[in-house]
Amino acid sequence: RPSVSIKLVAGMARMLSFAVLASAAYPLVGNKVHPTVALMHRSGRGVVHEHRLRVCNAYPFESALELYLGDEKLTKDKPIRYKTCSDFSPQLKVHDRLDFKIGKHQAGTFSVSELPEKNNQLLLVIHRHNAESTTASFDSHVFEESEDSQVAVIDTYTGMSSNKPEITTKEGRELLRFGRVIAVKPDSYSLRLVSRNNQTHAEGRLGAEKGQNYIVMRVGIDAKKGPSFPEELVVFPSKEGFLQTPLLLKSGASTSRGVFLALMALATALVGVS
Protein backbone atom coordinates (compact mmCIF):
# COMPACT_ATOMS: atom_id res chain seq x y z
CA ARG A 1 0.00 0.00 0.00
CA PRO A 2 1.56 3.34 -1.00
CA SER A 3 2.29 5.72 1.85
CA VAL A 4 0.38 8.99 1.84
CA SER A 5 3.52 11.14 1.92
CA ILE A 6 4.65 9.86 -1.48
CA LYS A 7 2.93 10.58 -4.76
CA LEU A 8 3.79 9.60 -8.30
CA VAL A 9 4.70 12.54 -10.46
CA ALA A 10 5.42 10.82 -13.74
CA GLY A 11 6.83 7.84 -15.51
CA MET A 12 10.33 7.98 -16.91
CA ALA A 13 11.45 6.57 -20.24
CA ARG A 14 14.88 5.21 -21.03
CA MET A 15 16.41 5.67 -24.44
CA LEU A 16 18.47 2.72 -25.56
CA SER A 17 21.10 3.07 -28.25
CA PHE A 18 20.65 -0.07 -30.28
CA ALA A 19 23.00 1.19 -32.96
CA VAL A 20 24.88 4.41 -33.58
CA LEU A 21 21.69 6.46 -33.68
CA ALA A 22 18.59 6.19 -31.51
CA SER A 23 15.79 8.58 -30.69
CA ALA A 24 12.77 8.74 -28.41
CA ALA A 25 10.21 11.05 -26.86
CA TYR A 26 10.41 11.47 -23.09
CA PRO A 27 7.75 12.23 -20.49
CA LEU A 28 9.34 15.02 -18.52
CA VAL A 29 8.43 16.46 -15.18
CA GLY A 30 9.75 19.31 -13.19
CA ASN A 31 10.61 21.38 -10.20
CA LYS A 32 12.42 24.67 -9.74
CA VAL A 33 15.65 24.15 -7.82
CA HIS A 34 17.56 27.39 -7.41
CA PRO A 35 16.65 31.00 -8.22
CA THR A 36 19.97 31.42 -9.96
CA VAL A 37 20.52 31.05 -13.55
CA ALA A 38 20.64 28.91 -16.36
CA LEU A 39 19.71 27.53 -19.69
CA MET A 40 17.84 30.21 -21.59
CA HIS A 41 15.23 29.49 -24.24
CA ARG A 42 13.11 32.08 -26.04
CA SER A 43 9.54 31.11 -26.83
CA GLY A 44 7.57 32.35 -29.79
CA ARG A 45 6.09 35.10 -27.62
CA GLY A 46 9.50 36.52 -26.88
CA VAL A 47 9.60 35.34 -23.26
CA VAL A 48 12.99 34.17 -22.03
CA HIS A 49 12.90 31.05 -19.86
CA GLU A 50 15.76 29.90 -17.69
CA HIS A 51 16.81 26.31 -17.12
CA ARG A 52 19.60 24.49 -15.34
CA LEU A 53 21.38 21.37 -16.53
CA ARG A 54 22.31 18.57 -14.13
CA VAL A 55 24.51 15.83 -15.56
CA CYS A 56 25.07 12.53 -13.73
CA ASN A 57 27.84 10.09 -14.59
CA ALA A 58 26.66 6.50 -14.20
CA TYR A 59 29.15 5.26 -16.80
CA PRO A 60 31.32 2.71 -14.95
CA PHE A 61 34.92 3.67 -15.64
CA GLU A 62 37.85 4.74 -13.48
CA SER A 63 38.53 7.93 -15.43
CA ALA A 64 36.17 10.89 -15.13
CA LEU A 65 34.09 12.31 -17.99
CA GLU A 66 34.66 15.65 -19.67
CA LEU A 67 31.62 17.46 -21.08
CA TYR A 68 31.76 19.71 -24.14
CA LEU A 69 29.19 21.99 -25.74
CA GLY A 70 30.67 22.48 -29.18
CA ASP A 71 34.22 23.68 -28.57
CA GLU A 72 33.42 24.87 -25.04
CA LYS A 73 34.59 22.59 -22.25
CA LEU A 74 31.80 22.82 -19.67
CA THR A 75 33.59 20.75 -17.03
CA LYS A 76 36.70 22.99 -17.20
CA ASP A 77 39.08 21.61 -14.53
CA LYS A 78 36.40 19.56 -12.75
CA PRO A 79 35.52 16.43 -14.77
CA ILE A 80 32.48 14.41 -13.69
CA ARG A 81 33.62 11.36 -11.74
CA TYR A 82 31.72 8.09 -11.83
CA LYS A 83 28.79 8.09 -9.36
CA THR A 84 28.67 11.88 -9.16
CA CYS A 85 26.58 14.67 -10.70
CA SER A 86 27.44 18.23 -11.71
CA ASP A 87 25.32 21.31 -12.42
CA PHE A 88 25.91 23.58 -15.41
CA SER A 89 24.37 26.73 -16.85
CA PRO A 90 25.34 26.87 -20.53
CA GLN A 91 23.47 28.82 -23.21
CA LEU A 92 21.81 25.69 -24.54
CA LYS A 93 19.85 25.90 -27.79
CA VAL A 94 17.89 23.53 -29.99
CA HIS A 95 20.22 21.38 -32.13
CA ASP A 96 23.11 21.79 -29.68
CA ARG A 97 25.24 18.70 -29.09
CA LEU A 98 26.70 17.70 -25.75
CA ASP A 99 29.83 15.59 -26.20
CA PHE A 100 31.13 13.31 -23.47
CA LYS A 101 34.81 12.36 -23.56
CA ILE A 102 37.27 10.32 -21.54
CA GLY A 103 40.60 11.89 -22.31
CA LYS A 104 40.74 12.06 -26.10
CA HIS A 105 38.24 9.23 -26.53
CA GLN A 106 34.61 9.93 -27.44
CA ALA A 107 32.16 8.35 -24.98
CA GLY A 108 28.86 9.58 -26.41
CA THR A 109 26.99 12.55 -27.87
CA PHE A 110 23.61 13.88 -26.83
CA SER A 111 21.74 16.17 -29.25
CA VAL A 112 18.82 18.37 -28.17
CA SER A 113 15.97 18.81 -30.64
CA GLU A 114 13.59 20.75 -28.34
CA LEU A 115 13.64 22.63 -25.04
CA PRO A 116 10.78 23.28 -22.59
CA GLU A 117 9.30 26.77 -22.33
CA LYS A 118 9.12 26.85 -18.55
CA ASN A 119 11.57 27.39 -15.72
CA ASN A 120 12.72 23.81 -15.29
CA GLN A 121 15.80 21.85 -14.37
CA LEU A 122 17.06 19.44 -17.01
CA LEU A 123 18.51 16.07 -16.02
CA LEU A 124 20.85 14.01 -18.19
CA VAL A 125 22.34 10.66 -17.10
CA ILE A 126 25.00 8.83 -19.12
CA HIS A 127 25.55 5.09 -18.56
CA ARG A 128 26.59 1.87 -20.31
CA HIS A 129 24.13 0.46 -22.82
CA ASN A 130 24.86 -3.16 -21.91
CA ALA A 131 27.50 -5.49 -20.53
CA GLU A 132 28.76 -6.60 -23.93
CA SER A 133 29.93 -3.23 -25.29
CA THR A 134 31.21 0.13 -24.10
CA THR A 135 28.51 2.02 -26.02
CA ALA A 136 26.84 4.79 -24.04
CA SER A 137 23.12 5.35 -23.46
CA PHE A 138 21.27 8.26 -21.90
CA ASP A 139 18.35 8.92 -19.58
CA SER A 140 16.87 12.42 -19.87
CA HIS A 141 14.17 14.24 -17.92
CA VAL A 142 12.89 17.67 -17.00
CA PHE A 143 11.61 18.35 -13.49
CA GLU A 144 8.37 20.27 -13.08
CA GLU A 145 8.08 23.33 -10.88
CA SER A 146 6.89 22.22 -7.45
CA GLU A 147 7.21 23.05 -3.78
CA ASP A 148 7.52 19.34 -3.03
CA SER A 149 10.81 17.48 -3.09
CA GLN A 150 10.99 15.43 -6.27
CA VAL A 151 12.98 12.22 -6.59
CA ALA A 152 13.91 10.61 -9.92
CA VAL A 153 14.49 6.87 -9.43
CA ILE A 154 16.85 5.63 -12.12
CA ASP A 155 18.33 2.20 -12.81
CA THR A 156 21.59 2.11 -14.79
CA TYR A 157 22.85 -1.17 -13.29
CA THR A 158 23.67 -4.01 -15.70
CA GLY A 159 23.90 -7.47 -14.19
CA MET A 160 22.02 -10.35 -12.56
CA SER A 161 20.97 -8.60 -9.35
CA SER A 162 17.32 -7.60 -9.01
CA ASN A 163 17.68 -5.46 -5.88
CA LYS A 164 15.36 -2.47 -5.54
CA PRO A 165 15.42 0.74 -3.51
CA GLU A 166 13.08 1.06 -0.54
CA ILE A 167 12.12 4.25 1.27
CA THR A 168 10.92 4.47 4.86
CA THR A 169 8.43 7.21 5.74
CA LYS A 170 6.37 7.95 8.84
CA GLU A 171 3.63 5.78 7.34
CA GLY A 172 5.86 2.79 6.71
CA ARG A 173 8.07 1.31 4.02
CA GLU A 174 7.58 1.37 0.28
CA LEU A 175 9.54 -0.02 -2.64
CA LEU A 176 10.48 2.59 -5.22
CA ARG A 177 9.93 1.64 -8.84
CA PHE A 178 12.73 2.39 -11.25
CA GLY A 179 11.77 4.70 -14.09
CA ARG A 180 9.52 6.86 -11.93
CA VAL A 181 9.59 10.37 -10.48
CA ILE A 182 7.94 10.75 -7.08
CA ALA A 183 7.16 13.78 -4.93
CA VAL A 184 7.80 13.66 -1.18
CA LYS A 185 7.24 16.17 1.60
CA PRO A 186 10.37 17.83 2.99
CA ASP A 187 11.68 15.44 5.65
CA SER A 188 14.43 12.95 6.40
CA TYR A 189 13.89 9.49 4.89
CA SER A 190 15.71 6.17 5.25
CA LEU A 191 16.74 4.40 2.06
CA ARG A 192 17.70 0.77 1.53
CA LEU A 193 18.69 -1.31 -1.46
CA VAL A 194 16.91 -4.60 -0.78
CA SER A 195 16.69 -8.04 -2.36
CA ARG A 196 13.55 -10.07 -2.93
CA ASN A 197 14.04 -11.80 0.45
CA ASN A 198 14.34 -8.37 2.14
CA GLN A 199 18.11 -8.56 2.64
CA THR A 200 19.74 -5.12 2.90
CA HIS A 201 22.60 -4.50 0.45
CA ALA A 202 22.96 -0.74 0.98
CA GLU A 203 21.42 1.83 3.28
CA GLY A 204 21.53 5.55 3.98
CA ARG A 205 19.34 8.64 4.26
CA LEU A 206 17.67 11.15 1.98
CA GLY A 207 17.34 14.61 3.48
CA ALA A 208 14.61 16.10 1.30
CA GLU A 209 14.36 19.90 1.29
CA LYS A 210 11.51 22.01 -0.05
CA GLY A 211 11.66 22.58 -3.81
CA GLN A 212 14.81 20.50 -4.30
CA ASN A 213 15.28 17.77 -6.90
CA TYR A 214 17.01 14.49 -6.09
CA ILE A 215 18.31 11.48 -7.98
CA VAL A 216 18.29 7.97 -6.53
CA MET A 217 20.28 5.87 -8.95
CA ARG A 218 21.40 2.23 -8.97
CA VAL A 219 24.77 1.88 -10.67
CA GLY A 220 27.31 -0.84 -11.44
CA ILE A 221 27.93 -3.48 -14.07
CA ASP A 222 28.80 -7.15 -14.36
CA ALA A 223 30.70 -6.53 -17.57
CA LYS A 224 31.36 -8.98 -20.37
CA LYS A 225 33.81 -6.45 -21.83
CA GLY A 226 36.05 -4.32 -19.65
CA PRO A 227 36.18 -4.20 -15.84
CA SER A 228 33.15 -4.87 -13.64
CA PHE A 229 31.93 -2.41 -11.01
CA PRO A 230 29.93 -3.30 -7.87
CA GLU A 231 26.23 -2.68 -7.53
CA GLU A 232 25.72 0.55 -5.55
CA LEU A 233 23.04 3.11 -4.80
CA VAL A 234 23.77 6.79 -5.47
CA VAL A 235 21.82 9.65 -3.92
CA PHE A 236 22.37 13.17 -5.24
CA PRO A 237 22.53 15.69 -3.77
CA SER A 238 23.39 14.07 -0.46
CA LYS A 239 25.77 14.78 2.38
CA GLU A 240 26.52 11.06 2.43
CA GLY A 241 27.41 11.05 -1.28
CA PHE A 242 26.85 7.47 -2.38
CA LEU A 243 25.64 4.37 -0.61
CA GLN A 244 27.95 1.43 -1.11
CA THR A 245 26.79 -2.15 -0.87
CA PRO A 246 28.39 -3.88 2.14
CA LEU A 247 28.97 -6.97 0.03
CA LEU A 248 30.33 -5.01 -2.97
CA LEU A 249 28.05 -6.99 -5.25
CA LYS A 250 29.25 -7.39 -8.81
CA SER A 251 26.44 -9.58 -10.02
CA GLY A 252 23.81 -10.87 -8.46
CA ALA A 253 2.06 3.22 -16.79
CA SER A 254 1.58 6.11 -15.42
CA THR A 255 0.41 9.35 -17.05
CA SER A 256 2.86 12.22 -17.08
CA ARG A 257 1.81 15.69 -15.93
CA GLY A 258 4.84 17.13 -17.62
CA VAL A 259 5.63 18.23 -21.12
CA PHE A 260 7.10 15.96 -23.74
CA LEU A 261 10.45 16.71 -25.29
CA ALA A 262 11.77 15.20 -28.46
CA LEU A 263 15.36 14.36 -27.67
CA MET A 264 17.91 12.56 -29.77
CA ALA A 265 21.11 10.84 -28.72
CA LEU A 266 24.04 9.69 -30.78
CA ALA A 267 25.82 6.95 -28.81
CA THR A 268 29.29 5.99 -29.88
CA ALA A 269 31.49 3.20 -28.57
CA LEU A 270 34.64 4.16 -26.71
CA VAL A 271 37.69 3.67 -28.90
CA GLY A 272 40.60 2.02 -27.19
CA VAL A 273 39.02 2.26 -23.75
CA SER A 274 38.17 -1.06 -22.17
mmCIF file of C-alpha atoms in Angstrom:
data_model
loop_
_atom_site.group_PDB
_atom_site.id
_atom_site.type_symbol
_atom_site.label_atom_id
_atom_site.label_comp_id
_atom_site.label_asym_id
_atom_site.label_seq_id
_atom_site.Cartn_x
_atom_site.Cartn_y
_atom_site.Cartn_z
ATOM 1 C CA ARG A 1 0.000 0.000 0.000
ATOM 2 C CA PRO A 2 1.556 3.341 -0.999
ATOM 3 C CA SER A 3 2.294 5.717 1.851
ATOM 4 C CA VAL A 4 0.377 8.992 1.843
ATOM 5 C CA SER A 5 3.517 11.136 1.916
ATOM 6 C CA ILE A 6 4.646 9.856 -1.481
ATOM 7 C CA LYS A 7 2.930 10.579 -4.759
ATOM 8 C CA LEU A 8 3.791 9.603 -8.295
ATOM 9 C CA VAL A 9 4.704 12.545 -10.458
ATOM 10 C CA ALA A 10 5.418 10.816 -13.739
ATOM 11 C CA GLY A 11 6.830 7.839 -15.508
ATOM 12 C CA MET A 12 10.335 7.980 -16.910
ATOM 13 C CA ALA A 13 11.453 6.565 -20.237
ATOM 14 C CA ARG A 14 14.877 5.211 -21.025
ATOM 15 C CA MET A 15 16.408 5.675 -24.438
ATOM 16 C CA LEU A 16 18.471 2.720 -25.564
ATOM 17 C CA SER A 17 21.105 3.073 -28.247
ATOM 18 C CA PHE A 18 20.648 -0.070 -30.285
ATOM 19 C CA ALA A 19 22.996 1.193 -32.960
ATOM 20 C CA VAL A 20 24.876 4.411 -33.582
ATOM 21 C CA LEU A 21 21.691 6.457 -33.681
ATOM 22 C CA ALA A 22 18.590 6.187 -31.512
ATOM 23 C CA SER A 23 15.794 8.578 -30.687
ATOM 24 C CA ALA A 24 12.774 8.742 -28.407
ATOM 25 C CA ALA A 25 10.213 11.047 -26.856
ATOM 26 C CA TYR A 26 10.405 11.474 -23.091
ATOM 27 C CA PRO A 27 7.750 12.232 -20.494
ATOM 28 C CA LEU A 28 9.339 15.023 -18.517
ATOM 29 C CA VAL A 29 8.428 16.456 -15.180
ATOM 30 C CA GLY A 30 9.751 19.314 -13.185
ATOM 31 C CA ASN A 31 10.608 21.376 -10.199
ATOM 32 C CA LYS A 32 12.417 24.671 -9.740
ATOM 33 C CA VAL A 33 15.645 24.154 -7.817
ATOM 34 C CA HIS A 34 17.563 27.387 -7.410
ATOM 35 C CA PRO A 35 16.646 31.001 -8.219
ATOM 36 C CA THR A 36 19.972 31.415 -9.964
ATOM 37 C CA VAL A 37 20.522 31.045 -13.547
ATOM 38 C CA ALA A 38 20.636 28.909 -16.359
ATOM 39 C CA LEU A 39 19.708 27.530 -19.686
ATOM 40 C CA MET A 40 17.838 30.214 -21.587
ATOM 41 C CA HIS A 41 15.228 29.486 -24.237
ATOM 42 C CA ARG A 42 13.112 32.081 -26.036
ATOM 43 C CA SER A 43 9.540 31.115 -26.830
ATOM 44 C CA GLY A 44 7.569 32.350 -29.794
ATOM 45 C CA ARG A 45 6.089 35.097 -27.625
ATOM 46 C CA GLY A 46 9.496 36.524 -26.879
ATOM 47 C CA VAL A 47 9.604 35.343 -23.262
ATOM 48 C CA VAL A 48 12.988 34.175 -22.026
ATOM 49 C CA HIS A 49 12.904 31.055 -19.863
ATOM 50 C CA GLU A 50 15.760 29.903 -17.687
ATOM 51 C CA HIS A 51 16.812 26.307 -17.118
ATOM 52 C CA ARG A 52 19.596 24.488 -15.336
ATOM 53 C CA LEU A 53 21.377 21.368 -16.532
ATOM 54 C CA ARG A 54 22.306 18.572 -14.127
ATOM 55 C CA VAL A 55 24.510 15.829 -15.558
ATOM 56 C CA CYS A 56 25.070 12.527 -13.727
ATOM 57 C CA ASN A 57 27.843 10.085 -14.592
ATOM 58 C CA ALA A 58 26.657 6.496 -14.203
ATOM 59 C CA TYR A 59 29.152 5.262 -16.802
ATOM 60 C CA PRO A 60 31.317 2.711 -14.945
ATOM 61 C CA PHE A 61 34.917 3.669 -15.637
ATOM 62 C CA GLU A 62 37.847 4.742 -13.476
ATOM 63 C CA SER A 63 38.531 7.928 -15.430
ATOM 64 C CA ALA A 64 36.170 10.889 -15.130
ATOM 65 C CA LEU A 65 34.090 12.309 -17.992
ATOM 66 C CA GLU A 66 34.665 15.649 -19.667
ATOM 67 C CA LEU A 67 31.620 17.457 -21.077
ATOM 68 C CA TYR A 68 31.756 19.713 -24.137
ATOM 69 C CA LEU A 69 29.191 21.994 -25.739
ATOM 70 C CA GLY A 70 30.672 22.482 -29.184
ATOM 71 C CA ASP A 71 34.221 23.683 -28.574
ATOM 72 C CA GLU A 72 33.424 24.871 -25.041
ATOM 73 C CA LYS A 73 34.589 22.589 -22.247
ATOM 74 C CA LEU A 74 31.797 22.821 -19.670
ATOM 75 C CA THR A 75 33.590 20.755 -17.032
ATOM 76 C CA LYS A 76 36.697 22.988 -17.205
ATOM 77 C CA ASP A 77 39.084 21.611 -14.529
ATOM 78 C CA LYS A 78 36.395 19.560 -12.754
ATOM 79 C CA PRO A 79 35.522 16.428 -14.770
ATOM 80 C CA ILE A 80 32.483 14.415 -13.686
ATOM 81 C CA ARG A 81 33.625 11.361 -11.745
ATOM 82 C CA TYR A 82 31.718 8.087 -11.829
ATOM 83 C CA LYS A 83 28.794 8.089 -9.361
ATOM 84 C CA THR A 84 28.667 11.883 -9.163
ATOM 85 C CA CYS A 85 26.581 14.670 -10.704
ATOM 86 C CA SER A 86 27.441 18.234 -11.713
ATOM 87 C CA ASP A 87 25.320 21.306 -12.422
ATOM 88 C CA PHE A 88 25.909 23.577 -15.413
ATOM 89 C CA SER A 89 24.375 26.732 -16.846
ATOM 90 C CA PRO A 90 25.338 26.874 -20.528
ATOM 91 C CA GLN A 91 23.472 28.822 -23.205
ATOM 92 C CA LEU A 92 21.807 25.691 -24.543
ATOM 93 C CA LYS A 93 19.848 25.897 -27.789
ATOM 94 C CA VAL A 94 17.894 23.535 -29.995
ATOM 95 C CA HIS A 95 20.225 21.377 -32.130
ATOM 96 C CA ASP A 96 23.114 21.790 -29.681
ATOM 97 C CA ARG A 97 25.237 18.697 -29.088
ATOM 98 C CA LEU A 98 26.700 17.695 -25.755
ATOM 99 C CA ASP A 99 29.833 15.585 -26.204
ATOM 100 C CA PHE A 100 31.132 13.305 -23.467
ATOM 101 C CA LYS A 101 34.808 12.357 -23.564
ATOM 102 C CA ILE A 102 37.272 10.316 -21.538
ATOM 103 C CA GLY A 103 40.601 11.886 -22.310
ATOM 104 C CA LYS A 104 40.737 12.057 -26.096
ATOM 105 C CA HIS A 105 38.240 9.232 -26.527
ATOM 106 C CA GLN A 106 34.609 9.927 -27.441
ATOM 107 C CA ALA A 107 32.163 8.347 -24.983
ATOM 108 C CA GLY A 108 28.855 9.580 -26.407
ATOM 109 C CA THR A 109 26.987 12.545 -27.870
ATOM 110 C CA PHE A 110 23.609 13.882 -26.827
ATOM 111 C CA SER A 111 21.743 16.171 -29.249
ATOM 112 C CA VAL A 112 18.817 18.367 -28.166
ATOM 113 C CA SER A 113 15.971 18.813 -30.643
ATOM 114 C CA GLU A 114 13.590 20.754 -28.345
ATOM 115 C CA LEU A 115 13.635 22.626 -25.045
ATOM 116 C CA PRO A 116 10.782 23.283 -22.591
ATOM 117 C CA GLU A 117 9.303 26.771 -22.327
ATOM 118 C CA LYS A 118 9.123 26.846 -18.545
ATOM 119 C CA ASN A 119 11.572 27.390 -15.716
ATOM 120 C CA ASN A 120 12.724 23.815 -15.293
ATOM 121 C CA GLN A 121 15.803 21.848 -14.370
ATOM 122 C CA LEU A 122 17.062 19.435 -17.009
ATOM 123 C CA LEU A 123 18.513 16.072 -16.019
ATOM 124 C CA LEU A 124 20.855 14.009 -18.190
ATOM 125 C CA VAL A 125 22.339 10.663 -17.101
ATOM 126 C CA ILE A 126 24.995 8.831 -19.117
ATOM 127 C CA HIS A 127 25.547 5.091 -18.564
ATOM 128 C CA ARG A 128 26.590 1.869 -20.306
ATOM 129 C CA HIS A 129 24.132 0.463 -22.821
ATOM 130 C CA ASN A 130 24.863 -3.158 -21.912
ATOM 131 C CA ALA A 131 27.502 -5.491 -20.527
ATOM 132 C CA GLU A 132 28.761 -6.601 -23.935
ATOM 133 C CA SER A 133 29.928 -3.233 -25.291
ATOM 134 C CA THR A 134 31.212 0.128 -24.098
ATOM 135 C CA THR A 135 28.515 2.019 -26.023
ATOM 136 C CA ALA A 136 26.841 4.793 -24.036
ATOM 137 C CA SER A 137 23.116 5.347 -23.461
ATOM 138 C CA PHE A 138 21.267 8.263 -21.896
ATOM 139 C CA ASP A 139 18.349 8.918 -19.577
ATOM 140 C CA SER A 140 16.875 12.418 -19.867
ATOM 141 C CA HIS A 141 14.172 14.240 -17.925
ATOM 142 C CA VAL A 142 12.886 17.668 -16.998
ATOM 143 C CA PHE A 143 11.606 18.351 -13.492
ATOM 144 C CA GLU A 144 8.369 20.273 -13.083
ATOM 145 C CA GLU A 145 8.082 23.329 -10.884
ATOM 146 C CA SER A 146 6.887 22.222 -7.451
ATOM 147 C CA GLU A 147 7.209 23.049 -3.780
ATOM 148 C CA ASP A 148 7.525 19.338 -3.031
ATOM 149 C CA SER A 149 10.811 17.477 -3.087
ATOM 150 C CA GLN A 150 10.986 15.426 -6.270
ATOM 151 C CA VAL A 151 12.978 12.217 -6.594
ATOM 152 C CA ALA A 152 13.913 10.609 -9.916
ATOM 153 C CA VAL A 153 14.488 6.869 -9.426
ATOM 154 C CA ILE A 154 16.846 5.630 -12.121
ATOM 155 C CA ASP A 155 18.332 2.199 -12.807
ATOM 156 C CA THR A 156 21.592 2.114 -14.786
ATOM 157 C CA TYR A 157 22.853 -1.169 -13.294
ATOM 158 C CA THR A 158 23.666 -4.007 -15.700
ATOM 159 C CA GLY A 159 23.895 -7.469 -14.187
ATOM 160 C CA MET A 160 22.021 -10.351 -12.562
ATOM 161 C CA SER A 161 20.973 -8.597 -9.352
ATOM 162 C CA SER A 162 17.317 -7.596 -9.007
ATOM 163 C CA ASN A 163 17.685 -5.457 -5.877
ATOM 164 C CA LYS A 164 15.358 -2.466 -5.543
ATOM 165 C CA PRO A 165 15.416 0.738 -3.506
ATOM 166 C CA GLU A 166 13.080 1.055 -0.543
ATOM 167 C CA ILE A 167 12.118 4.253 1.271
ATOM 168 C CA THR A 168 10.916 4.472 4.857
ATOM 169 C CA THR A 169 8.432 7.213 5.737
ATOM 170 C CA LYS A 170 6.374 7.953 8.843
ATOM 171 C CA GLU A 171 3.633 5.785 7.341
ATOM 172 C CA GLY A 172 5.859 2.788 6.713
ATOM 173 C CA ARG A 173 8.072 1.307 4.018
ATOM 174 C CA GLU A 174 7.577 1.369 0.283
ATOM 175 C CA LEU A 175 9.542 -0.016 -2.640
ATOM 176 C CA LEU A 176 10.476 2.588 -5.223
ATOM 177 C CA ARG A 177 9.933 1.637 -8.839
ATOM 178 C CA PHE A 178 12.735 2.387 -11.253
ATOM 179 C CA GLY A 179 11.771 4.703 -14.086
ATOM 180 C CA ARG A 180 9.520 6.864 -11.926
ATOM 181 C CA VAL A 181 9.589 10.369 -10.477
ATOM 182 C CA ILE A 182 7.942 10.750 -7.082
ATOM 183 C CA ALA A 183 7.159 13.780 -4.925
ATOM 184 C CA VAL A 184 7.796 13.662 -1.179
ATOM 185 C CA LYS A 185 7.243 16.173 1.596
ATOM 186 C CA PRO A 186 10.374 17.833 2.989
ATOM 187 C CA ASP A 187 11.685 15.443 5.645
ATOM 188 C CA SER A 188 14.433 12.946 6.396
ATOM 189 C CA TYR A 189 13.893 9.490 4.895
ATOM 190 C CA SER A 190 15.711 6.171 5.248
ATOM 191 C CA LEU A 191 16.740 4.396 2.058
ATOM 192 C CA ARG A 192 17.701 0.771 1.528
ATOM 193 C CA LEU A 193 18.688 -1.306 -1.464
ATOM 194 C CA VAL A 194 16.913 -4.596 -0.783
ATOM 195 C CA SER A 195 16.690 -8.038 -2.355
ATOM 196 C CA ARG A 196 13.554 -10.070 -2.930
ATOM 197 C CA ASN A 197 14.041 -11.796 0.448
ATOM 198 C CA ASN A 198 14.340 -8.367 2.144
ATOM 199 C CA GLN A 199 18.115 -8.556 2.639
ATOM 200 C CA THR A 200 19.743 -5.123 2.897
ATOM 201 C CA HIS A 201 22.598 -4.499 0.451
ATOM 202 C CA ALA A 202 22.965 -0.742 0.981
ATOM 203 C CA GLU A 203 21.422 1.834 3.276
ATOM 204 C CA GLY A 204 21.526 5.549 3.981
ATOM 205 C CA ARG A 205 19.342 8.643 4.256
ATOM 206 C CA LEU A 206 17.671 11.148 1.977
ATOM 207 C CA GLY A 207 17.339 14.607 3.475
ATOM 208 C CA ALA A 208 14.607 16.100 1.302
ATOM 209 C CA GLU A 209 14.363 19.898 1.286
ATOM 210 C CA LYS A 210 11.510 22.008 -0.049
ATOM 211 C CA GLY A 211 11.664 22.581 -3.805
ATOM 212 C CA GLN A 212 14.813 20.497 -4.298
ATOM 213 C CA ASN A 213 15.281 17.769 -6.903
ATOM 214 C CA TYR A 214 17.008 14.489 -6.088
ATOM 215 C CA ILE A 215 18.311 11.482 -7.979
ATOM 216 C CA VAL A 216 18.291 7.965 -6.527
ATOM 217 C CA MET A 217 20.279 5.868 -8.953
ATOM 218 C CA ARG A 218 21.399 2.234 -8.971
ATOM 219 C CA VAL A 219 24.771 1.880 -10.673
ATOM 220 C CA GLY A 220 27.314 -0.840 -11.439
ATOM 221 C CA ILE A 221 27.928 -3.476 -14.069
ATOM 222 C CA ASP A 222 28.797 -7.153 -14.358
ATOM 223 C CA ALA A 223 30.704 -6.526 -17.566
ATOM 224 C CA LYS A 224 31.356 -8.980 -20.371
ATOM 225 C CA LYS A 225 33.815 -6.446 -21.834
ATOM 226 C CA GLY A 226 36.047 -4.323 -19.647
ATOM 227 C CA PRO A 227 36.176 -4.198 -15.839
ATOM 228 C CA SER A 228 33.154 -4.875 -13.637
ATOM 229 C CA PHE A 229 31.933 -2.413 -11.014
ATOM 230 C CA PRO A 230 29.933 -3.301 -7.871
ATOM 231 C CA GLU A 231 26.233 -2.680 -7.531
ATOM 232 C CA GLU A 232 25.717 0.549 -5.553
ATOM 233 C CA LEU A 233 23.039 3.113 -4.804
ATOM 234 C CA VAL A 234 23.765 6.785 -5.471
ATOM 235 C CA VAL A 235 21.816 9.653 -3.919
ATOM 236 C CA PHE A 236 22.374 13.175 -5.236
ATOM 237 C CA PRO A 237 22.526 15.694 -3.774
ATOM 238 C CA SER A 238 23.391 14.073 -0.458
ATOM 239 C CA LYS A 239 25.773 14.778 2.383
ATOM 240 C CA GLU A 240 26.521 11.060 2.427
ATOM 241 C CA GLY A 241 27.410 11.050 -1.281
ATOM 242 C CA PHE A 242 26.847 7.469 -2.384
ATOM 243 C CA LEU A 243 25.642 4.371 -0.605
ATOM 244 C CA GLN A 244 27.950 1.432 -1.114
ATOM 245 C CA THR A 245 26.786 -2.152 -0.868
ATOM 246 C CA PRO A 246 28.389 -3.882 2.143
ATOM 247 C CA LEU A 247 28.967 -6.972 0.033
ATOM 248 C CA LEU A 248 30.331 -5.009 -2.969
ATOM 249 C CA LEU A 249 28.054 -6.989 -5.247
ATOM 250 C CA LYS A 250 29.246 -7.394 -8.814
ATOM 251 C CA SER A 251 26.438 -9.582 -10.021
ATOM 252 C CA GLY A 252 23.814 -10.873 -8.458
ATOM 253 C CA ALA A 253 2.063 3.224 -16.790
ATOM 254 C CA SER A 254 1.585 6.106 -15.423
ATOM 255 C CA THR A 255 0.414 9.349 -17.049
ATOM 256 C CA SER A 256 2.855 12.221 -17.082
ATOM 257 C CA ARG A 257 1.807 15.687 -15.931
ATOM 258 C CA GLY A 258 4.844 17.128 -17.622
ATOM 259 C CA VAL A 259 5.633 18.228 -21.120
ATOM 260 C CA PHE A 260 7.096 15.955 -23.742
ATOM 261 C CA LEU A 261 10.448 16.715 -25.286
ATOM 262 C CA ALA A 262 11.769 15.196 -28.457
ATOM 263 C CA LEU A 263 15.360 14.363 -27.673
ATOM 264 C CA MET A 264 17.914 12.559 -29.766
ATOM 265 C CA ALA A 265 21.112 10.843 -28.724
ATOM 266 C CA LEU A 266 24.042 9.686 -30.776
ATOM 267 C CA ALA A 267 25.822 6.954 -28.809
ATOM 268 C CA THR A 268 29.292 5.994 -29.876
ATOM 269 C CA ALA A 269 31.489 3.198 -28.567
ATOM 270 C CA LEU A 270 34.640 4.157 -26.711
ATOM 271 C CA VAL A 271 37.687 3.669 -28.897
ATOM 272 C CA GLY A 272 40.605 2.020 -27.194
ATOM 273 C CA VAL A 273 39.017 2.259 -23.753
ATOM 274 C CA SER A 274 38.166 -1.063 -22.168
#
